[in-house]
Tab-separated table of C-alpha atoms in Angstrom:
chain	number	residue	atom	x	y	z
A	652	UNK	CA	-88.453	-201.059	56.441
A	653	UNK	CA	-89.876	-201.251	52.937
A	654	UNK	CA	-92.506	-198.785	51.853
A	655	UNK	CA	-95.878	-199.263	50.293
A	656	UNK	CA	-96.340	-196.605	47.678
A	657	UNK	CA	-99.561	-195.044	46.476
A	658	UNK	CA	-99.449	-195.476	42.713
A	659	UNK	CA	-100.991	-193.977	39.603
A	660	UNK	CA	-101.106	-195.049	35.984
A	661	UNK	CA	-98.335	-193.821	33.699
A	662	UNK	CA	-98.706	-193.682	29.893
A	663	UNK	CA	-96.548	-196.579	28.719
A	664	UNK	CA	-94.498	-194.429	26.333
A	665	UNK	CA	-93.184	-192.565	29.377
A	666	UNK	CA	-91.431	-195.542	31.019
A	667	UNK	CA	-88.145	-194.100	29.657
A	668	UNK	CA	-88.472	-191.555	32.483
A	669	UNK	CA	-87.575	-194.321	34.959
A	670	UNK	CA	-85.612	-196.893	32.946
A	671	UNK	CA	-83.391	-194.730	30.742
A	672	UNK	CA	-81.230	-193.536	33.683
A	673	UNK	CA	-80.108	-197.160	34.110
A	674	UNK	CA	-81.432	-198.411	37.465
A	675	UNK	CA	-81.122	-201.976	38.655
A	676	UNK	CA	-84.576	-203.583	38.441
A	677	UNK	CA	-86.372	-206.653	39.747
A	678	UNK	CA	-88.026	-208.925	37.176
A	679	UNK	CA	-90.960	-211.009	38.424
A	680	UNK	CA	-92.653	-213.849	36.591
A	681	UNK	CA	-94.678	-217.036	36.977
A	682	UNK	CA	-94.988	-220.345	35.122
A	683	UNK	CA	-96.686	-223.621	36.008
A	684	UNK	CA	-97.586	-222.605	39.546
A	685	UNK	CA	-94.118	-221.330	40.444
A	686	UNK	CA	-93.093	-217.693	40.730
A	687	UNK	CA	-89.753	-215.963	40.856
A	688	UNK	CA	-87.870	-212.682	41.065
A	689	UNK	CA	-84.484	-211.851	39.598
A	690	UNK	CA	-82.210	-208.819	39.839
A	691	UNK	CA	-81.410	-207.373	36.426
A	692	UNK	CA	-79.213	-204.504	35.264
A	693	UNK	CA	-78.713	-204.975	31.532
A	694	UNK	CA	-81.662	-203.279	29.852
A	695	UNK	CA	-82.471	-200.427	27.483
A	696	UNK	CA	-85.454	-198.540	26.171
A	697	UNK	CA	-85.884	-199.358	22.461
A	698	UNK	CA	-88.976	-197.459	21.347
A	699	UNK	CA	-91.639	-195.075	22.666
A	700	UNK	CA	-94.667	-196.489	20.866
A	701	UNK	CA	-95.029	-199.397	21.057
A	702	UNK	CA	-93.226	-199.064	24.385
A	703	UNK	CA	-90.317	-201.483	23.952
A	704	UNK	CA	-87.638	-202.506	26.454
A	705	UNK	CA	-84.781	-204.860	25.595
A	706	UNK	CA	-82.930	-206.798	28.276
A	707	UNK	CA	-80.542	-209.651	28.910
A	708	UNK	CA	-81.827	-212.527	31.036
A	709	UNK	CA	-79.153	-215.190	31.155
A	710	UNK	CA	-80.148	-218.761	30.467
A	711	UNK	CA	-78.344	-219.593	33.731
A	712	UNK	CA	-81.150	-217.851	35.621
A	713	UNK	CA	-84.138	-219.751	36.964
A	714	UNK	CA	-86.317	-216.973	35.519
A	715	UNK	CA	-85.119	-217.624	31.966
A	716	UNK	CA	-87.494	-220.486	31.165
A	717	UNK	CA	-90.319	-218.863	33.142
A	718	UNK	CA	-90.324	-215.692	31.083
A	719	UNK	CA	-89.586	-217.501	27.860
A	720	UNK	CA	-92.495	-219.902	28.292
A	721	UNK	CA	-94.997	-217.526	29.879
A	722	UNK	CA	-93.955	-214.725	27.505
A	723	UNK	CA	-94.654	-212.253	30.319
A	724	UNK	CA	-92.946	-210.481	33.178
A	725	UNK	CA	-93.153	-207.405	35.353
A	726	UNK	CA	-90.174	-205.058	35.506
A	727	UNK	CA	-90.269	-203.584	39.010
A	728	UNK	CA	-88.273	-200.525	40.066
A	729	UNK	CA	-86.815	-200.797	43.583
A	730	UNK	CA	-85.466	-197.843	45.539
A	731	UNK	CA	-82.557	-197.817	47.980
A	732	UNK	CA	-85.019	-198.930	50.685
A	733	UNK	CA	-84.763	-202.364	49.041
A	734	UNK	CA	-80.970	-202.518	48.640
A	735	UNK	CA	-80.622	-205.616	50.828
A	736	UNK	CA	-83.410	-207.362	48.919
A	737	UNK	CA	-81.888	-206.454	45.537
A	738	UNK	CA	-78.603	-208.084	46.566
A	739	UNK	CA	-80.210	-211.024	48.334
A	740	UNK	CA	-82.451	-211.815	45.380
A	741	UNK	CA	-79.398	-211.833	43.130
A	742	UNK	CA	-77.535	-214.160	45.482
A	743	UNK	CA	-79.997	-217.063	45.467
A	744	UNK	CA	-81.975	-219.176	43.015
A	745	UNK	CA	-85.716	-219.474	42.618
A	746	UNK	CA	-85.158	-223.183	41.975
A	747	UNK	CA	-84.677	-223.566	45.721
A	748	UNK	CA	-86.804	-220.922	47.427
A	749	UNK	CA	-89.832	-218.732	46.876
A	750	UNK	CA	-88.229	-215.295	46.833
A	751	UNK	CA	-91.443	-213.408	47.610
A	752	UNK	CA	-91.806	-215.368	50.854
A	753	UNK	CA	-88.115	-215.385	51.687
A	754	UNK	CA	-87.673	-211.628	51.292
A	755	UNK	CA	-91.073	-210.605	52.639
A	756	UNK	CA	-92.249	-209.054	49.398
A	757	UNK	CA	-95.905	-208.844	48.363
A	758	UNK	CA	-96.968	-210.413	45.068
A	759	UNK	CA	-99.861	-208.457	43.607
A	760	UNK	CA	-101.737	-209.543	40.541
A	761	UNK	CA	-100.745	-207.667	37.425
A	762	UNK	CA	-103.559	-206.026	35.470
A	763	UNK	CA	-102.682	-207.086	31.928
A	764	UNK	CA	-100.162	-209.928	32.019
A	765	UNK	CA	-99.850	-213.230	33.808
A	766	UNK	CA	-97.040	-212.358	36.222
A	767	UNK	CA	-96.916	-211.146	39.813
A	768	UNK	CA	-95.832	-207.582	40.512
A	769	UNK	CA	-93.899	-206.473	43.571
A	770	UNK	CA	-95.985	-204.109	45.670
A	771	UNK	CA	-92.996	-202.675	47.575
A	772	UNK	CA	-91.346	-201.337	44.414
A	773	UNK	CA	-91.698	-197.722	43.307
A	774	UNK	CA	-92.942	-198.646	39.827
A	775	UNK	CA	-94.306	-201.716	38.032
A	776	UNK	CA	-94.097	-202.156	34.289
A	777	UNK	CA	-96.149	-205.070	32.951
A	778	UNK	CA	-94.532	-206.612	29.891
A	779	UNK	CA	-95.441	-208.994	27.082
A	780	UNK	CA	-92.720	-210.692	25.081
A	781	UNK	CA	-92.628	-208.844	21.757
A	782	UNK	CA	-89.637	-210.458	20.047
A	783	UNK	CA	-87.565	-213.503	21.000
A	784	UNK	CA	-85.436	-213.649	17.856
A	785	UNK	CA	-82.202	-212.848	19.737
A	786	UNK	CA	-82.883	-215.037	22.780
A	787	UNK	CA	-81.000	-218.087	21.544
A	788	UNK	CA	-77.933	-216.156	20.458
A	789	UNK	CA	-77.682	-213.432	23.133
A	790	UNK	CA	-80.312	-214.144	25.822
A	791	UNK	CA	-81.798	-210.844	24.645
A	792	UNK	CA	-85.553	-210.373	25.187
A	793	UNK	CA	-87.566	-207.533	23.658
A	794	UNK	CA	-90.613	-206.661	25.782
A	795	UNK	CA	-93.591	-204.467	25.135
A	796	UNK	CA	-94.698	-202.567	28.227
A	797	UNK	CA	-98.493	-202.830	28.178
A	798	UNK	CA	-99.281	-201.307	31.572
A	799	UNK	CA	-97.277	-198.977	33.814
A	800	UNK	CA	-97.885	-197.791	37.352
A	801	UNK	CA	-95.627	-195.480	39.346
A	802	UNK	CA	-95.624	-194.057	42.851
A	803	UNK	CA	-97.132	-190.613	43.383
A	804	UNK	CA	-94.168	-189.487	45.475
A	805	UNK	CA	-91.305	-188.860	45.712
A	806	UNK	CA	-91.173	-187.432	42.216
A	807	UNK	CA	-87.577	-188.604	41.789
A	808	UNK	CA	-87.004	-191.977	43.472
A	809	UNK	CA	-83.602	-192.857	44.892
A	810	UNK	CA	-82.552	-195.655	42.558
A	811	UNK	CA	-79.593	-198.062	42.526
A	812	UNK	CA	-77.227	-198.184	39.548
A	813	UNK	CA	-74.856	-201.127	39.515
A	814	UNK	CA	-71.232	-200.745	38.440
A	815	UNK	CA	-70.048	-204.308	39.124
A	816	UNK	CA	-67.818	-205.583	41.909
A	817	UNK	CA	-70.469	-205.063	44.594
A	818	UNK	CA	-70.572	-201.303	44.099
A	819	UNK	CA	-73.677	-199.221	43.394
A	820	UNK	CA	-74.066	-195.616	42.337
A	821	UNK	CA	-77.118	-194.049	43.953
A	822	UNK	CA	-79.110	-191.571	41.873
A	823	UNK	CA	-78.083	-188.022	42.708
A	824	UNK	CA	-79.322	-184.528	42.123
A	825	UNK	CA	-81.823	-183.611	39.429
A	826	UNK	CA	-81.041	-180.804	36.980
A	827	UNK	CA	-83.482	-179.418	34.440
A	828	UNK	CA	-82.072	-178.026	31.223
A	829	UNK	CA	-85.413	-177.967	29.483
A	830	UNK	CA	-84.964	-174.455	28.090
A	831	UNK	CA	-81.769	-175.484	26.274
A	832	UNK	CA	-83.491	-178.258	24.295
A	833	UNK	CA	-85.149	-177.927	20.937
A	834	UNK	CA	-88.748	-179.077	21.613
A	835	UNK	CA	-88.461	-182.048	19.242
A	836	UNK	CA	-85.310	-183.212	21.008
A	837	UNK	CA	-86.815	-183.587	24.478
B	939	UNK	CA	-64.117	-175.486	30.769
B	940	UNK	CA	-63.725	-179.053	29.527
B	941	UNK	CA	-61.047	-181.240	30.960
B	942	UNK	CA	-58.346	-183.276	29.324
B	943	UNK	CA	-58.033	-186.520	31.204
B	944	UNK	CA	-54.994	-188.724	31.597
B	945	UNK	CA	-56.184	-192.154	30.493
B	946	UNK	CA	-55.257	-195.800	30.904
B	947	UNK	CA	-56.335	-198.979	29.152
B	948	UNK	CA	-59.286	-200.861	30.609
B	949	UNK	CA	-59.912	-204.562	29.909
B	950	UNK	CA	-62.862	-204.486	27.517
B	951	UNK	CA	-64.963	-206.857	29.629
B	952	UNK	CA	-65.008	-204.161	32.321
B	953	UNK	CA	-66.837	-201.511	30.290
B	954	UNK	CA	-69.986	-202.449	32.243
B	955	UNK	CA	-68.414	-200.514	35.121
B	956	UNK	CA	-69.177	-197.278	33.238
B	957	UNK	CA	-72.081	-198.119	30.934
B	958	UNK	CA	-74.304	-200.291	33.132
B	959	UNK	CA	-75.320	-197.358	35.395
B	960	UNK	CA	-77.016	-195.817	32.360
B	961	UNK	CA	-75.158	-192.598	31.463
B	962	UNK	CA	-75.878	-190.498	28.420
B	963	UNK	CA	-73.017	-191.031	25.946
B	964	UNK	CA	-71.627	-189.396	22.812
B	965	UNK	CA	-71.221	-191.601	19.748
B	966	UNK	CA	-68.571	-190.512	17.243
B	967	UNK	CA	-68.051	-191.883	13.759
B	968	UNK	CA	-66.705	-191.130	10.283
B	969	UNK	CA	-67.583	-192.110	6.709
B	970	UNK	CA	-66.438	-190.803	3.327
B	971	UNK	CA	-64.458	-187.905	4.735
B	972	UNK	CA	-67.223	-186.665	7.049
B	973	UNK	CA	-67.360	-187.089	10.798
B	974	UNK	CA	-70.093	-186.707	13.343
B	975	UNK	CA	-71.123	-186.951	16.982
B	976	UNK	CA	-74.520	-187.838	18.395
B	977	UNK	CA	-75.964	-187.891	21.895
B	978	UNK	CA	-77.328	-191.321	22.817
B	979	UNK	CA	-79.095	-192.678	25.879
B	980	UNK	CA	-80.653	-195.975	24.844
B	981	UNK	CA	-77.967	-198.624	25.341
B	982	UNK	CA	-77.238	-201.739	27.354
B	983	UNK	CA	-74.375	-204.071	28.099
B	984	UNK	CA	-75.134	-207.472	26.510
B	985	UNK	CA	-72.101	-209.666	27.249
B	986	UNK	CA	-68.754	-209.584	29.065
B	987	UNK	CA	-66.680	-211.536	26.573
B	988	UNK	CA	-66.900	-210.698	23.764
B	989	UNK	CA	-67.647	-207.270	25.204
B	990	UNK	CA	-71.003	-206.453	23.615
B	991	UNK	CA	-73.071	-203.278	23.833
B	992	UNK	CA	-76.487	-202.897	22.197
B	993	UNK	CA	-77.924	-199.486	21.366
B	994	UNK	CA	-80.603	-197.658	19.423
B	995	UNK	CA	-79.428	-195.201	16.773
B	996	UNK	CA	-82.471	-193.855	14.990
B	997	UNK	CA	-82.469	-193.807	11.210
B	998	UNK	CA	-83.476	-190.146	11.566
B	999	UNK	CA	-79.963	-189.374	12.832
B	1000	UNK	CA	-77.206	-188.257	10.503
B	1001	UNK	CA	-74.952	-190.787	12.259
B	1002	UNK	CA	-77.150	-193.719	11.262
B	1003	UNK	CA	-75.728	-194.260	7.791
B	1004	UNK	CA	-72.206	-193.394	8.957
B	1005	UNK	CA	-72.078	-196.149	11.564
B	1006	UNK	CA	-73.994	-198.577	9.422
B	1007	UNK	CA	-71.659	-198.174	6.463
B	1008	UNK	CA	-68.382	-197.802	8.353
B	1009	UNK	CA	-69.404	-200.523	10.821
B	1010	UNK	CA	-67.472	-198.639	13.507
B	1011	UNK	CA	-67.980	-196.012	16.191
B	1012	UNK	CA	-66.564	-194.786	19.471
B	1013	UNK	CA	-68.827	-194.608	22.507
B	1014	UNK	CA	-67.505	-191.675	24.548
B	1015	UNK	CA	-68.477	-191.043	28.169
B	1016	UNK	CA	-68.972	-187.339	28.976
B	1017	UNK	CA	-69.119	-185.949	32.499
B	1018	UNK	CA	-71.190	-183.038	33.783
B	1019	UNK	CA	-68.389	-180.723	32.589
B	1020	UNK	CA	-69.781	-181.361	29.091
B	1021	UNK	CA	-73.493	-180.891	29.885
B	1022	UNK	CA	-73.905	-177.978	27.466
B	1023	UNK	CA	-72.133	-179.916	24.715
B	1024	UNK	CA	-74.281	-183.032	25.316
B	1025	UNK	CA	-77.441	-180.968	24.846
B	1026	UNK	CA	-76.073	-178.876	21.982
B	1027	UNK	CA	-74.910	-181.950	20.065
B	1028	UNK	CA	-78.375	-183.443	20.432
B	1029	UNK	CA	-80.000	-180.241	19.173
B	1030	UNK	CA	-78.296	-180.046	15.783
B	1031	UNK	CA	-77.512	-182.230	12.789
B	1032	UNK	CA	-74.158	-183.321	11.446
B	1033	UNK	CA	-75.635	-182.882	7.979
B	1034	UNK	CA	-75.183	-179.149	8.453
B	1035	UNK	CA	-72.160	-178.638	10.710
B	1036	UNK	CA	-68.994	-180.350	11.880
B	1037	UNK	CA	-69.805	-180.919	15.538
B	1038	UNK	CA	-66.173	-181.327	16.615
B	1039	UNK	CA	-65.391	-177.846	15.305
B	1040	UNK	CA	-68.643	-176.282	16.428
B	1041	UNK	CA	-68.386	-177.525	20.008
B	1042	UNK	CA	-64.612	-177.216	20.342
B	1043	UNK	CA	-64.041	-180.915	20.870
B	1044	UNK	CA	-60.838	-182.707	19.901
B	1045	UNK	CA	-61.025	-185.652	17.488
B	1046	UNK	CA	-58.271	-188.115	18.293
B	1047	UNK	CA	-57.548	-191.138	16.180
B	1048	UNK	CA	-58.917	-194.354	17.619
B	1049	UNK	CA	-56.456	-197.202	18.039
B	1050	UNK	CA	-58.429	-200.094	16.595
B	1051	UNK	CA	-61.354	-198.764	14.584
B	1052	UNK	CA	-61.866	-196.168	11.898
B	1053	UNK	CA	-63.691	-193.528	13.922
B	1054	UNK	CA	-62.622	-190.402	15.804
B	1055	UNK	CA	-62.704	-190.426	19.596
B	1056	UNK	CA	-63.501	-187.404	21.734
B	1057	UNK	CA	-60.488	-186.451	23.827
B	1058	UNK	CA	-62.486	-184.377	26.338
B	1059	UNK	CA	-64.584	-187.361	27.428
B	1060	UNK	CA	-63.805	-189.405	30.542
B	1061	UNK	CA	-63.738	-192.706	28.657
B	1062	UNK	CA	-63.565	-193.919	25.062
B	1063	UNK	CA	-64.858	-197.303	23.955
B	1064	UNK	CA	-63.891	-198.262	20.417
B	1065	UNK	CA	-66.545	-200.420	18.789
B	1066	UNK	CA	-66.927	-202.664	15.765
B	1067	UNK	CA	-70.370	-203.565	14.492
B	1068	UNK	CA	-70.949	-207.147	15.605
B	1069	UNK	CA	-74.556	-207.730	14.541
B	1070	UNK	CA	-76.874	-205.630	12.414
B	1071	UNK	CA	-79.738	-208.123	12.227
B	1072	UNK	CA	-82.112	-205.870	14.196
B	1073	UNK	CA	-81.123	-202.594	12.535
B	1074	UNK	CA	-83.867	-202.598	9.908
B	1075	UNK	CA	-86.631	-203.483	12.335
B	1076	UNK	CA	-85.604	-201.569	15.488
B	1077	UNK	CA	-82.573	-199.380	14.648
B	1078	UNK	CA	-80.796	-201.649	17.146
B	1079	UNK	CA	-77.021	-202.042	16.702
B	1080	UNK	CA	-74.939	-204.628	18.560
B	1081	UNK	CA	-71.330	-203.472	18.985
B	1082	UNK	CA	-68.224	-205.266	20.151
B	1083	UNK	CA	-65.970	-203.065	22.257
B	1084	UNK	CA	-62.469	-203.834	20.993
B	1085	UNK	CA	-60.504	-201.169	22.870
B	1086	UNK	CA	-61.319	-199.227	26.042
B	1087	UNK	CA	-59.562	-196.305	27.676
B	1088	UNK	CA	-60.678	-194.538	30.849
B	1089	UNK	CA	-59.452	-191.581	32.868
B	1090	UNK	CA	-57.175	-192.264	35.832
B	1091	UNK	CA	-59.171	-189.944	38.063
B	1092	UNK	CA	-61.668	-189.278	39.447
B	1093	UNK	CA	-62.432	-192.931	40.186
B	1094	UNK	CA	-66.161	-192.270	39.936
B	1095	UNK	CA	-66.972	-189.699	37.234
B	1096	UNK	CA	-69.981	-187.442	37.588
B	1097	UNK	CA	-72.171	-188.709	34.770
B	1098	UNK	CA	-75.465	-187.516	33.275
B	1099	UNK	CA	-78.509	-189.794	33.202
B	1100	UNK	CA	-81.366	-188.598	31.053
B	1101	UNK	CA	-84.979	-188.961	32.150
B	1102	UNK	CA	-86.658	-187.178	29.235
B	1103	UNK	CA	-88.292	-183.740	29.135
B	1104	UNK	CA	-84.971	-181.908	29.464
B	1105	UNK	CA	-84.218	-183.347	32.895
B	1106	UNK	CA	-81.047	-185.181	33.907
B	1107	UNK	CA	-80.217	-187.169	37.001
B	1108	UNK	CA	-76.580	-186.664	37.987
B	1109	UNK	CA	-74.742	-189.674	39.396
B	1110	UNK	CA	-74.748	-189.571	43.181
B	1111	UNK	CA	-73.009	-191.248	46.059
B	1112	UNK	CA	-71.168	-194.562	45.734
B	1113	UNK	CA	-71.971	-197.412	48.120
B	1114	UNK	CA	-70.039	-200.669	48.313
B	1115	UNK	CA	-71.938	-203.767	49.361
B	1116	UNK	CA	-69.223	-206.138	48.195
B	1117	UNK	CA	-69.281	-208.253	51.347
B	1118	UNK	CA	-72.983	-209.034	50.879
B	1119	UNK	CA	-72.459	-210.554	47.420
B	1120	UNK	CA	-71.721	-214.177	46.637
B	1121	UNK	CA	-68.392	-213.994	44.732
B	1122	UNK	CA	-69.909	-215.431	41.558
B	1123	UNK	CA	-72.665	-212.802	41.637
B	1124	UNK	CA	-70.399	-209.745	41.558
């Protein structure tokens, strides 16, 4: 049911290609011998270089202390093939179950950070905590992506975009307007 | 070519419905008798209540000082009907032209903040600057949405999601998985 993608390295400044359109993502982490996955939809690119991503991870989540203490995570990009897993992972807590085992996902070792990555996802962005100054006030984490790997194909993955109330928008057609852009505005 | 939508009020905590899927937006503002619009794609919902949205507005943009000084803006949601305007607005600077005039867009008075809203957009989210503590370091603004209006129809607007390099993903099909969600996870 889920696919195993062949992946290649992506320059980290190009992660905007996959995160800027607003997909739901899966955040994986580990701390003190435990590991976890959470579903996350509140994130934004903040800078190309260093490659920064800001996101909200609520203190109500089991992953909150894991990522705060380990100062690492992997942001994994699921496609519609993992829709059931995306919802299921959001429905339960890592305090009670191991979500990799429960959902049949493969934890691979990340290359540059101490966190597991999810093999079945289209892309894996390894992150180090760059700034925790807004964590106490807003649960807002600023990550630096230090390693990025993406699937070779399809070129445009079918991603899930959450709108609340149990409803997702699925990524649609691709249009190129490259010739209309000033080069410095691309 | 552009449409004028009939709009209704939306509870501000529901703006995630339109912003969480990651659309490109148009940010409008005014300061000292000048007004401007910029195209913006790096934003995230941060909280339901107060309704907070974080976004990057580069100091290289003419809008930067306008929103910083006026501490107000409107986040407008364009549909694919405004694709040419979205690109054109990103290609030029408000230091040289009035973008409302140049692109034939209508500046309506916002209800709660001192900033013009764009009538031709599907939705208008009036924002007050809630936190500027990360502006110097990251150009990151945290806004509180204090008033939200959205079009009555279509229920699911066709939005633009930028992937860099002149390429957009257009919002695709809508799938409801409401019955799979735990109620508190919606």
